[in-house]
PDB file of C-alpha atoms and ligand atoms in Angstrom:
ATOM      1  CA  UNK A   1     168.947 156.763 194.935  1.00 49.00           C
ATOM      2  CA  UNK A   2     168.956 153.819 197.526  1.00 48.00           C
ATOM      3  CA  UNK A   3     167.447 154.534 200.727  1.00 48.00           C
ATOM      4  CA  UNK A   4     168.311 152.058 203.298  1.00 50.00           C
ATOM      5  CA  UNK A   5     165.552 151.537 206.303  1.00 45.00           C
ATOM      6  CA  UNK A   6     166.941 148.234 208.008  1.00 40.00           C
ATOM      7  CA  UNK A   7     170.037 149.380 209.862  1.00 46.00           C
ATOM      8  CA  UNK A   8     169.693 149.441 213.310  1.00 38.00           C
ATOM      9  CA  UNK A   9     173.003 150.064 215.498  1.00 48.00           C
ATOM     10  CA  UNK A  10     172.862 153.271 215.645  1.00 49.00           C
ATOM     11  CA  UNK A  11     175.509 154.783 218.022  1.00 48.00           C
ATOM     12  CA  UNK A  12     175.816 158.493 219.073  1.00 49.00           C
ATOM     13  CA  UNK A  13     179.208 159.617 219.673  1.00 49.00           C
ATOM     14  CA  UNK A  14     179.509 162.177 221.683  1.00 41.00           C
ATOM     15  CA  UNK A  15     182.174 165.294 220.827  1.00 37.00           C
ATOM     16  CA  UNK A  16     185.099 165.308 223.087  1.00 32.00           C
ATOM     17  CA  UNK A  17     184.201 169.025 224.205  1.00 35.00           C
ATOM     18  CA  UNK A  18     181.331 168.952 225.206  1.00 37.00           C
ATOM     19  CA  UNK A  19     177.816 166.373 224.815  1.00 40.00           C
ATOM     20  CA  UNK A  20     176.701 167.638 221.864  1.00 53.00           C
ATOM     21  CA  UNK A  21     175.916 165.111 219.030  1.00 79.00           C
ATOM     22  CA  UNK A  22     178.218 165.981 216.197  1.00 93.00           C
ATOM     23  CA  UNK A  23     178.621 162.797 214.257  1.00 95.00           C
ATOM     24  CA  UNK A  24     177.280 159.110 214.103  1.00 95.00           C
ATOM     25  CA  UNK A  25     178.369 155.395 213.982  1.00 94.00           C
ATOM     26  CA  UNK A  26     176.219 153.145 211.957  1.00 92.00           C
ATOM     27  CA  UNK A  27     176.570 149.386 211.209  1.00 87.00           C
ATOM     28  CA  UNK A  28     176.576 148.773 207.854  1.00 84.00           C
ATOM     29  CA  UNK A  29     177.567 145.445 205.808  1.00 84.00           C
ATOM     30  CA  UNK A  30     179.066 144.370 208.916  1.00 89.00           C
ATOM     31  CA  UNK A  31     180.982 147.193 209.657  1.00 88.00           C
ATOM     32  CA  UNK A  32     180.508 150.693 211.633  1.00 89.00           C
ATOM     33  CA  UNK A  33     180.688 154.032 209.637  1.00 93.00           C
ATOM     34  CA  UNK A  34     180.753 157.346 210.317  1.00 96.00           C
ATOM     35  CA  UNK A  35     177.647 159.045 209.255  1.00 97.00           C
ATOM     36  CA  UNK A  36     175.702 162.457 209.861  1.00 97.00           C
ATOM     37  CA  UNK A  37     172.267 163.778 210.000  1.00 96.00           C
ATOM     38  CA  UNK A  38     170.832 164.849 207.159  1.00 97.00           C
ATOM     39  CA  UNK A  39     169.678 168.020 206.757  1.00 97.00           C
ATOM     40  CA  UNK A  40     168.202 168.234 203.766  1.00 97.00           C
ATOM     41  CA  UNK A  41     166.624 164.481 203.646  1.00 96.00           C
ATOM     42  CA  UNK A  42     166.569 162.963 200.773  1.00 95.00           C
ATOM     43  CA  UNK A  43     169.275 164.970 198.976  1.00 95.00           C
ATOM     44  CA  UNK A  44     172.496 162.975 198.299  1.00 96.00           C
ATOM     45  CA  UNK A  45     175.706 164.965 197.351  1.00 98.00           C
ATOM     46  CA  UNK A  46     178.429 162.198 196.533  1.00 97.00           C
ATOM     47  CA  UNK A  47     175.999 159.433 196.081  1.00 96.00           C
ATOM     48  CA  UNK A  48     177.252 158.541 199.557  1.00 97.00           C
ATOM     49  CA  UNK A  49     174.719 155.632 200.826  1.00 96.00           C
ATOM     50  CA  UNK A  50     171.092 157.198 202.880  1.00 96.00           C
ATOM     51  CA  UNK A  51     170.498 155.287 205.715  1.00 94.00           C
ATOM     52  CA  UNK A  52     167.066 155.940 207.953  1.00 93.00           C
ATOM     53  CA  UNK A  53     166.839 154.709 211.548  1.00 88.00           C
ATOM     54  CA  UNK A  54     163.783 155.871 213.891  1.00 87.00           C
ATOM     55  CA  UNK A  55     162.442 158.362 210.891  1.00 92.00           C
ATOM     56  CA  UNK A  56     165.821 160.303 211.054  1.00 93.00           C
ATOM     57  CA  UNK A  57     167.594 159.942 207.968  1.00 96.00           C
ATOM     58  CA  UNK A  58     171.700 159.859 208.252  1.00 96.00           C
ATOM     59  CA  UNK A  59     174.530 160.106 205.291  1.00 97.00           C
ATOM     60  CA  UNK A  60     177.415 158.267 205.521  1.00 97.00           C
ATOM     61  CA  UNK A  61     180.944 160.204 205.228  1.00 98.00           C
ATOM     62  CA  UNK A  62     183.277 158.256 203.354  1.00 97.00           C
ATOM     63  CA  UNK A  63     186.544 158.848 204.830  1.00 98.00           C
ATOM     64  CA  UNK A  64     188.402 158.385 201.609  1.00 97.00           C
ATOM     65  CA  UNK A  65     186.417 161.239 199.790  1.00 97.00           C
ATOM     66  CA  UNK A  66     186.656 163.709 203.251  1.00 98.00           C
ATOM     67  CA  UNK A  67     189.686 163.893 205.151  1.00 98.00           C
ATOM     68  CA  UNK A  68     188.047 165.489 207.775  1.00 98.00           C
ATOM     69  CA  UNK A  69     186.490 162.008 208.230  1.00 98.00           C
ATOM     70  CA  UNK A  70     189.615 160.625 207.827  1.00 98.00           C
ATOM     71  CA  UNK A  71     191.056 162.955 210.526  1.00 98.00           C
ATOM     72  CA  UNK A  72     188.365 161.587 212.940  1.00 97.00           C
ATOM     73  CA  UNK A  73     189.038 157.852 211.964  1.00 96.00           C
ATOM     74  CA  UNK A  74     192.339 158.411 212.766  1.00 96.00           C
ATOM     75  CA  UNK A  75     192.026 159.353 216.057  1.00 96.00           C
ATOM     76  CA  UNK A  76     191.404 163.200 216.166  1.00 97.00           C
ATOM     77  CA  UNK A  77     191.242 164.524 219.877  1.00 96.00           C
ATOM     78  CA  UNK A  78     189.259 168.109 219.503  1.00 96.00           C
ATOM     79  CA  UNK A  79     185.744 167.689 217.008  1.00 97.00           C
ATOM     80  CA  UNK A  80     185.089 171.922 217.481  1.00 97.00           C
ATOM     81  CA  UNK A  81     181.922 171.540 214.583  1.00 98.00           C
ATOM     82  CA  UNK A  82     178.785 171.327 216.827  1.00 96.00           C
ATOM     83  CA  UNK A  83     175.455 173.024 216.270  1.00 96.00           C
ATOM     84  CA  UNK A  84     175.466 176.874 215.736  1.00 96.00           C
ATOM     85  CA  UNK A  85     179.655 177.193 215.169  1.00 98.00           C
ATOM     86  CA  UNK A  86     180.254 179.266 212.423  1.00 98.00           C
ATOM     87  CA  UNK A  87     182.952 178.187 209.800  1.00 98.00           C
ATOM     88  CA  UNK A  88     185.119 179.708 207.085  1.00 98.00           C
ATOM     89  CA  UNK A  89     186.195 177.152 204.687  1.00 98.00           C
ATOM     90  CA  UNK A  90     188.740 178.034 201.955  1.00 98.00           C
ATOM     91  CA  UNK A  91     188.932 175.447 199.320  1.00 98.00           C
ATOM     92  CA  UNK A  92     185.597 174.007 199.183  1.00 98.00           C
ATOM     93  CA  UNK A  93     185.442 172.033 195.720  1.00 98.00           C
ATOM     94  CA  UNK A  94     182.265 170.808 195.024  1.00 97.00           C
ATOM     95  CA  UNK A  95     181.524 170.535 198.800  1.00 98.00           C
ATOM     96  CA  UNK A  96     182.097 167.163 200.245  1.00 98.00           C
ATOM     97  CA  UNK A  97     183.128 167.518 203.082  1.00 98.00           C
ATOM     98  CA  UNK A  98     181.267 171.559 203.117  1.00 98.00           C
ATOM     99  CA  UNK A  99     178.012 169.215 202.942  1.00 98.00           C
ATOM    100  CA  UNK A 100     178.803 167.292 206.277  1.00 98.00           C
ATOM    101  CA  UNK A 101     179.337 169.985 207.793  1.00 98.00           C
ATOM    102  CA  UNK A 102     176.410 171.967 207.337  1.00 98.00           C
ATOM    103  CA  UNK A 103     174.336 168.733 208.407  1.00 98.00           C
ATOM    104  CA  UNK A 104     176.294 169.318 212.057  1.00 98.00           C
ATOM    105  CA  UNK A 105     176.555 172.774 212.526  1.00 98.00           C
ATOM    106  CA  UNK A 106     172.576 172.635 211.073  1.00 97.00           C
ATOM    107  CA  UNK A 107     169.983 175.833 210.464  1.00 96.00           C
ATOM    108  CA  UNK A 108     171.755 177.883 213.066  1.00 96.00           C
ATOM    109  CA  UNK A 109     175.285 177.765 211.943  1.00 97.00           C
ATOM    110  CA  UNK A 110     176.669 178.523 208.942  1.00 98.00           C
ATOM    111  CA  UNK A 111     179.867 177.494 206.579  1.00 98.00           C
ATOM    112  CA  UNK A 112     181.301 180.514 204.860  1.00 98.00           C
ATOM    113  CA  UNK A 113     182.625 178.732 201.766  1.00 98.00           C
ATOM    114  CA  UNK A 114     185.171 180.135 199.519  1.00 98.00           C
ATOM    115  CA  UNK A 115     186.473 178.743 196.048  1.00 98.00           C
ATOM    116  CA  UNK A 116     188.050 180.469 193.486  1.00 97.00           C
ATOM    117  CA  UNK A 117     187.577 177.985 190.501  1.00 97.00           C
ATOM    118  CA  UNK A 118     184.437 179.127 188.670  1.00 96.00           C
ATOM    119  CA  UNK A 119     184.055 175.208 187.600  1.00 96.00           C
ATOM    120  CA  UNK A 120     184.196 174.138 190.734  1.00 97.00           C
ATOM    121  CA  UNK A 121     181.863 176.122 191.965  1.00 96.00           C
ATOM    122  CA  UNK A 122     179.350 175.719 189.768  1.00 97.00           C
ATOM    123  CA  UNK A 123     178.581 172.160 191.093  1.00 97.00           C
ATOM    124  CA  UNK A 124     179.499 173.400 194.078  1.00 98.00           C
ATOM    125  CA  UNK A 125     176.116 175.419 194.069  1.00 97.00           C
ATOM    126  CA  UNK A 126     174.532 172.985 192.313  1.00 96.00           C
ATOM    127  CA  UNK A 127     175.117 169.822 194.639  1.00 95.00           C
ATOM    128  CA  UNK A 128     175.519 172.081 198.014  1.00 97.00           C
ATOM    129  CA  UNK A 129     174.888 175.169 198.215  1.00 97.00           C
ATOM    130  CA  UNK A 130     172.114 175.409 196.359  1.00 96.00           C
ATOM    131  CA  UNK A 131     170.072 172.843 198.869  1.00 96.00           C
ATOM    132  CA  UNK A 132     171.745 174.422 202.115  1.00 98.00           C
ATOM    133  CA  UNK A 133     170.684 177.646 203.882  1.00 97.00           C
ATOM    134  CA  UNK A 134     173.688 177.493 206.352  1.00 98.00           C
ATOM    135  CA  UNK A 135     176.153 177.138 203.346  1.00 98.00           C
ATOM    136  CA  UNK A 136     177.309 180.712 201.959  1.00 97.00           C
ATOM    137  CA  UNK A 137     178.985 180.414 198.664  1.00 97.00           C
ATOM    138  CA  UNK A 138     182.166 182.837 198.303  1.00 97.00           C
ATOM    139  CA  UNK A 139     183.580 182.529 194.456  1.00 97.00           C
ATOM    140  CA  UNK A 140     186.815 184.323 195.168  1.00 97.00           C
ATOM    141  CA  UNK A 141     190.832 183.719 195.793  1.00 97.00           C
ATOM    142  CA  UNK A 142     191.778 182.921 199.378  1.00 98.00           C
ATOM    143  CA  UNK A 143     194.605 185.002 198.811  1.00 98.00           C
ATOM    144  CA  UNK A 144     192.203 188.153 199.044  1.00 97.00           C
ATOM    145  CA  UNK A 145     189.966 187.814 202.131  1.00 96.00           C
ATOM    146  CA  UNK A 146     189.227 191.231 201.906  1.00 95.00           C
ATOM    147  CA  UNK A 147     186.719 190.612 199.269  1.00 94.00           C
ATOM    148  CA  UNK A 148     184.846 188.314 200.858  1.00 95.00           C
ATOM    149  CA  UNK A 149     181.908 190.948 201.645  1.00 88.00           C
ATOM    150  CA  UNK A 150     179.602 188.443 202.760  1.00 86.00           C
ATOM    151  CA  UNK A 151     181.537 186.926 205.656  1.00 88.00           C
ATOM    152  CA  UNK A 152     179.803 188.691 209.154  1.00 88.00           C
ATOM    153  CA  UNK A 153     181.608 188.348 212.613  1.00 92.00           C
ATOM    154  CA  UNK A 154     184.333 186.248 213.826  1.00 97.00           C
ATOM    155  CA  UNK A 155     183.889 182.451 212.805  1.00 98.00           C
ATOM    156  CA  UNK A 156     184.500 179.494 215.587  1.00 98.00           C
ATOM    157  CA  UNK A 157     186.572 177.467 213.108  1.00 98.00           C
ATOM    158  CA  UNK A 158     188.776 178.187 209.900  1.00 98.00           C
ATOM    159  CA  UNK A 159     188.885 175.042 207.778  1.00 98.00           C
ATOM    160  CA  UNK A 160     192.015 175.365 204.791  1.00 98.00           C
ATOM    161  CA  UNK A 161     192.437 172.557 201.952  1.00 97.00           C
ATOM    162  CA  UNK A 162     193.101 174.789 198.936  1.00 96.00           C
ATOM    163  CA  UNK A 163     196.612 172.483 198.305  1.00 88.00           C
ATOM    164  CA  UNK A 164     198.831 175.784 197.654  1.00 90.00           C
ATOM    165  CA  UNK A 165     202.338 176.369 198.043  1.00 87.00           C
ATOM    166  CA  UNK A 166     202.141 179.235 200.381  1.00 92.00           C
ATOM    167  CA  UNK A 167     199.228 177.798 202.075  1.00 92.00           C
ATOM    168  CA  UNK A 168     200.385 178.329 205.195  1.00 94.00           C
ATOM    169  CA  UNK A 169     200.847 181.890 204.990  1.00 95.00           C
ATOM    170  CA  UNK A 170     196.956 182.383 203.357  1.00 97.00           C
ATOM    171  CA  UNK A 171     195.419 180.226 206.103  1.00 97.00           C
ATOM    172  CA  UNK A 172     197.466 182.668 208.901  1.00 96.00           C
ATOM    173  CA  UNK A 173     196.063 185.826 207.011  1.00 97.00           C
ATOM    174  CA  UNK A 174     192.327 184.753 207.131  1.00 97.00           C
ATOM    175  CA  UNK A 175     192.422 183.499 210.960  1.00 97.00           C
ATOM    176  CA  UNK A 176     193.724 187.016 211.646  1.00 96.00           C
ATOM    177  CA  UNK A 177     190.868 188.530 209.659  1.00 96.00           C
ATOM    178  CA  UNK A 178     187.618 186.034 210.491  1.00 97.00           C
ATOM    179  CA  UNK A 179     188.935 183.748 213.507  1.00 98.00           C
ATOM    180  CA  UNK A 180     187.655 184.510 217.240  1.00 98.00           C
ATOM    181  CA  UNK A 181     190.531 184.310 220.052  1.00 97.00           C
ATOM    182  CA  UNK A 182     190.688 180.589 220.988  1.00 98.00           C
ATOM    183  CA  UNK A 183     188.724 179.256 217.744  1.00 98.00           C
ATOM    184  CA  UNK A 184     189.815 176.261 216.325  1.00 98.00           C
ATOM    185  CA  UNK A 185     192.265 175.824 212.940  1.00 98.00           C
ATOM    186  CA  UNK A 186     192.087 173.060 210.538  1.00 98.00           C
ATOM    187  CA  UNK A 187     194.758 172.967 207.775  1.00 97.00           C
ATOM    188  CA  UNK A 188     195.309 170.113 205.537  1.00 96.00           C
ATOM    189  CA  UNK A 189     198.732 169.996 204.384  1.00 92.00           C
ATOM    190  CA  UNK A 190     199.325 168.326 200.775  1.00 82.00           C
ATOM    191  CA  UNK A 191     202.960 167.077 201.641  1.00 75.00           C
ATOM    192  CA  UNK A 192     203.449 167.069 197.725  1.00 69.00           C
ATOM    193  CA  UNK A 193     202.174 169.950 196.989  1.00 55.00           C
ATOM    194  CA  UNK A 194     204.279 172.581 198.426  1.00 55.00           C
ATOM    195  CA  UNK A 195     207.635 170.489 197.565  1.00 59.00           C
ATOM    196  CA  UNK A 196     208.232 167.577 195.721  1.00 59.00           C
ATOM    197  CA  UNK A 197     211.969 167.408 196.634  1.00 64.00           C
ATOM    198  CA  UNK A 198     211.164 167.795 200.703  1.00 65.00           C
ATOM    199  CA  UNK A 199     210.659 164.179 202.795  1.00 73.00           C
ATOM    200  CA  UNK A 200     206.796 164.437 204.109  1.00 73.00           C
ATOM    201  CA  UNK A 201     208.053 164.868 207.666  1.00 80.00           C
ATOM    202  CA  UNK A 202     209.784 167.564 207.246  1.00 83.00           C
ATOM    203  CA  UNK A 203     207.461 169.571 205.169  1.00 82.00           C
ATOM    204  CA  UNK A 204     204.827 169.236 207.939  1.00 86.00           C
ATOM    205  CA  UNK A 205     207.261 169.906 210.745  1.00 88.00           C
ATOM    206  CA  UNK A 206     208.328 173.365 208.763  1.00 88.00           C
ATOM    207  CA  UNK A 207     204.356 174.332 208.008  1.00 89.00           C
ATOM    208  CA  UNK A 208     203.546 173.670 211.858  1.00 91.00           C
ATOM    209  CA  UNK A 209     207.032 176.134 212.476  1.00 92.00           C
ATOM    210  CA  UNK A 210     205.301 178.549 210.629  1.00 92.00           C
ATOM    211  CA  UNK A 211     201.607 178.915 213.209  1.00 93.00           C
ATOM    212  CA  UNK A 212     203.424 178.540 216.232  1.00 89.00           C
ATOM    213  CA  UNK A 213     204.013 182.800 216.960  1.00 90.00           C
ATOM    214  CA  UNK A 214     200.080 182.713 216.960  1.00 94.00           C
ATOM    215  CA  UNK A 215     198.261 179.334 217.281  1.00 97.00           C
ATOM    216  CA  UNK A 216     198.999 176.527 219.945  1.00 97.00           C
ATOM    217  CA  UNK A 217     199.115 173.264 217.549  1.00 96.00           C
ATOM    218  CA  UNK A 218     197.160 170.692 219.257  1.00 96.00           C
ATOM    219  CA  UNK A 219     197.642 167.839 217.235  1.00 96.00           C
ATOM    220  CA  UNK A 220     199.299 166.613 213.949  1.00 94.00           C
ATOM    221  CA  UNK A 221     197.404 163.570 212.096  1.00 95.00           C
ATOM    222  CA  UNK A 222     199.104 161.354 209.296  1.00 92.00           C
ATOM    223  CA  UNK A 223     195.195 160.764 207.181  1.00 94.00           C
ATOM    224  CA  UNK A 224     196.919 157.422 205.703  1.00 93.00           C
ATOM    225  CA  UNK A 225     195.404 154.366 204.554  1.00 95.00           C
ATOM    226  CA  UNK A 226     192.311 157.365 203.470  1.00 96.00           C
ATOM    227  CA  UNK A 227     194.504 159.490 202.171  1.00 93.00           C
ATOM    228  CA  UNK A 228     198.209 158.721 201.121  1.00 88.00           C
ATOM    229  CA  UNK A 229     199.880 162.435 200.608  1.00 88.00           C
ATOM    230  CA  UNK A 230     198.007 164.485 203.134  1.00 92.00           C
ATOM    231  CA  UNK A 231     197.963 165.391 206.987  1.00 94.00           C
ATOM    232  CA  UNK A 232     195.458 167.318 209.121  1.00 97.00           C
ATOM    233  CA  UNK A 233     197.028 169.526 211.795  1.00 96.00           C
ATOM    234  CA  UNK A 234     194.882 171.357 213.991  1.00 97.00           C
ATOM    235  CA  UNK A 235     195.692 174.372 216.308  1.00 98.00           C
ATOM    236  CA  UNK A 236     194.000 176.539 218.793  1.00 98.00           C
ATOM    237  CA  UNK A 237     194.442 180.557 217.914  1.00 97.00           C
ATOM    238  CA  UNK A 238     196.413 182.627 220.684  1.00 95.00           C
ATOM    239  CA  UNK A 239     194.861 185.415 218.761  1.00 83.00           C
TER     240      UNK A 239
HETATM  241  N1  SAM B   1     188.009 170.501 200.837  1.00 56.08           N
HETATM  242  C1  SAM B   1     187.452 169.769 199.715  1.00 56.08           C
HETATM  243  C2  SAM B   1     186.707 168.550 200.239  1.00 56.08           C
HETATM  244  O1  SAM B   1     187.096 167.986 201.271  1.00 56.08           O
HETATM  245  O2  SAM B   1     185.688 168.157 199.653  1.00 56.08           O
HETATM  246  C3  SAM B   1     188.541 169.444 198.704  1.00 56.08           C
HETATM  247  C4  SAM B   1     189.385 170.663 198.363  1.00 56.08           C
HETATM  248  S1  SAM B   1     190.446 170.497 196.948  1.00 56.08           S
HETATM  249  C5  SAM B   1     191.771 169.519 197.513  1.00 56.08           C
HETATM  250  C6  SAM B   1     191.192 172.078 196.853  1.00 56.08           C
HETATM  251  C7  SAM B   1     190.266 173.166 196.354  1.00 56.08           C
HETATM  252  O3  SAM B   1     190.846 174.423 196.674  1.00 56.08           O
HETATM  253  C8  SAM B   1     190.081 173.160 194.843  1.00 56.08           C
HETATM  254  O4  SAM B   1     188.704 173.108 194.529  1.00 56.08           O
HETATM  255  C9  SAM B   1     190.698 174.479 194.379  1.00 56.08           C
HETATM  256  O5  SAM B   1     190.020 175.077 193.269  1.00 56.08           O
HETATM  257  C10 SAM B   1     190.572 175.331 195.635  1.00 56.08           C
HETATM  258  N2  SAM B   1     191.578 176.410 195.722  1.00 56.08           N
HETATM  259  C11 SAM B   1     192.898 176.326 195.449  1.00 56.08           C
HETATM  260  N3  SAM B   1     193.493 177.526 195.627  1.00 56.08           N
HETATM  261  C12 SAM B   1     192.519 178.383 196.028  1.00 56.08           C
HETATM  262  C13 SAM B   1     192.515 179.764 196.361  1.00 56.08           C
HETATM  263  N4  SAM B   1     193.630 180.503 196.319  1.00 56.08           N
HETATM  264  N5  SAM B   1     191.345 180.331 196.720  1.00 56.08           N
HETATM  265  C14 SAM B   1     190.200 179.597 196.773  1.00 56.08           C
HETATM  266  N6  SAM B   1     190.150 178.296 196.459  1.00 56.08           N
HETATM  267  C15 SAM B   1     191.294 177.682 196.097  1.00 56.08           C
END
């Protein structure tokens, strides 16, 4: 594991709601990144490069592994993921992006984490979960949020990127379920994935046609060069 100790520019950047310190930009071979705090230092999860500055120790989020970092390189207006917001996040893999998350939302948050492949999961607990206090592993299918018996309260954000057909439709049954009135909604839509024979555009525009009865969608976000089949929309929840 390289540990890199001679970066210096390290710029905060503040979250567009508010002044809380969500995320970072850090020069690196010439270039700025996005990178977060690390909460458990010294603990890679993607072999993504450890940088420290000042004795704090920051990961860097490679946009073209999390398209929630690609959503933010390209330009995303509401960053709802500060310390203490509580997330539900279907479709967690083995925790990528789950893993920069829990460094924002830190010890008082928490990520509820569902995934239904038992694979998956396994490195999911053994990369992420296992390390992370404020990540709660949920092996289940998000088609059945009724068994998730370990998800407490209303959450501040639902995350989806489970790259299902009816996607949509799952996403809209757990923010009824888990998401507080006026919490934030994440969906990443796999263009491909729901129909090969639709254009991209269209597929999107139909998806967003589907959360407009209870979500106000805020903003639509094409996650290309990062990520050539996907887009991020993300909507507020009328409740
Ligand atoms: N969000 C991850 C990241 O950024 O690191 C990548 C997610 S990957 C594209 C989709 C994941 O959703 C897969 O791990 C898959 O097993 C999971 N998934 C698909 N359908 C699901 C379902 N019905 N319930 C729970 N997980 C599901």
């Amino acid at each position: 594991m390289k540990i890199e100790k001679d970066q210096i520019q390290i710029k905060r950047e503040k979250s567009l709601e508010d002044d809380n310190q969500s995320y970072f930009w850090i020069k690196s071979e010439g270039e700025k990144k996005l990178a977060t705090e690390n909460l458990v230092p010294g603990n890679q999860v993607y072999k993504e490069k450890l940088i420290i500055n000042r004795g704090i120790e920051y990961r860097l989020w490679d946009a073209f592994r999390s398209k929630l970092a690609a959503s933010i390189m390209n330009d995303l207006k509401n960053f709802p993921f500060e310390n203490k917001t509580k997330v539900l996040y279907l479709g967690a893999s083995t925790g990528t992006t789950v893993s920069h998350i829990s460094d924002i939302v830190g010890p008082s948050g928490v990520i509820f984490a569902v995934e239904h492949a038992s694979r998956v999961a396994r490195d999911f607990l053994d990369r992420v979960a296992g390390y992370r206090k404020n990540v709660i592993p949920i092996l289940q299918d998000a088609r059945r949020p009724k068994e998730y018996f370990s998800v407490f309260g209303k959450v501040d954000v639902v995350y989806v990127d489970i790259a299902q057909p009816d996607q949509t439709e799952i996403a809209i049954n757990n923010c009824k379920m888990f998401l507080k009135k006026g919490g934030y909604f994440f969906l990443v839509i796999k263009t491909r994935s729901i129909d090969v024979t639709k254009a991209p555009k269209r597929i999107i525009e139909e998806e967003i046609k589907k959360l407009e009865e209870k979500f106000e969608v805020l903003q639509n976000i094409d996650l290309h060069p990062y990520d050539k089949d996907h887009a991020m929309v993300i909507a507020k929840y009328n409740g």
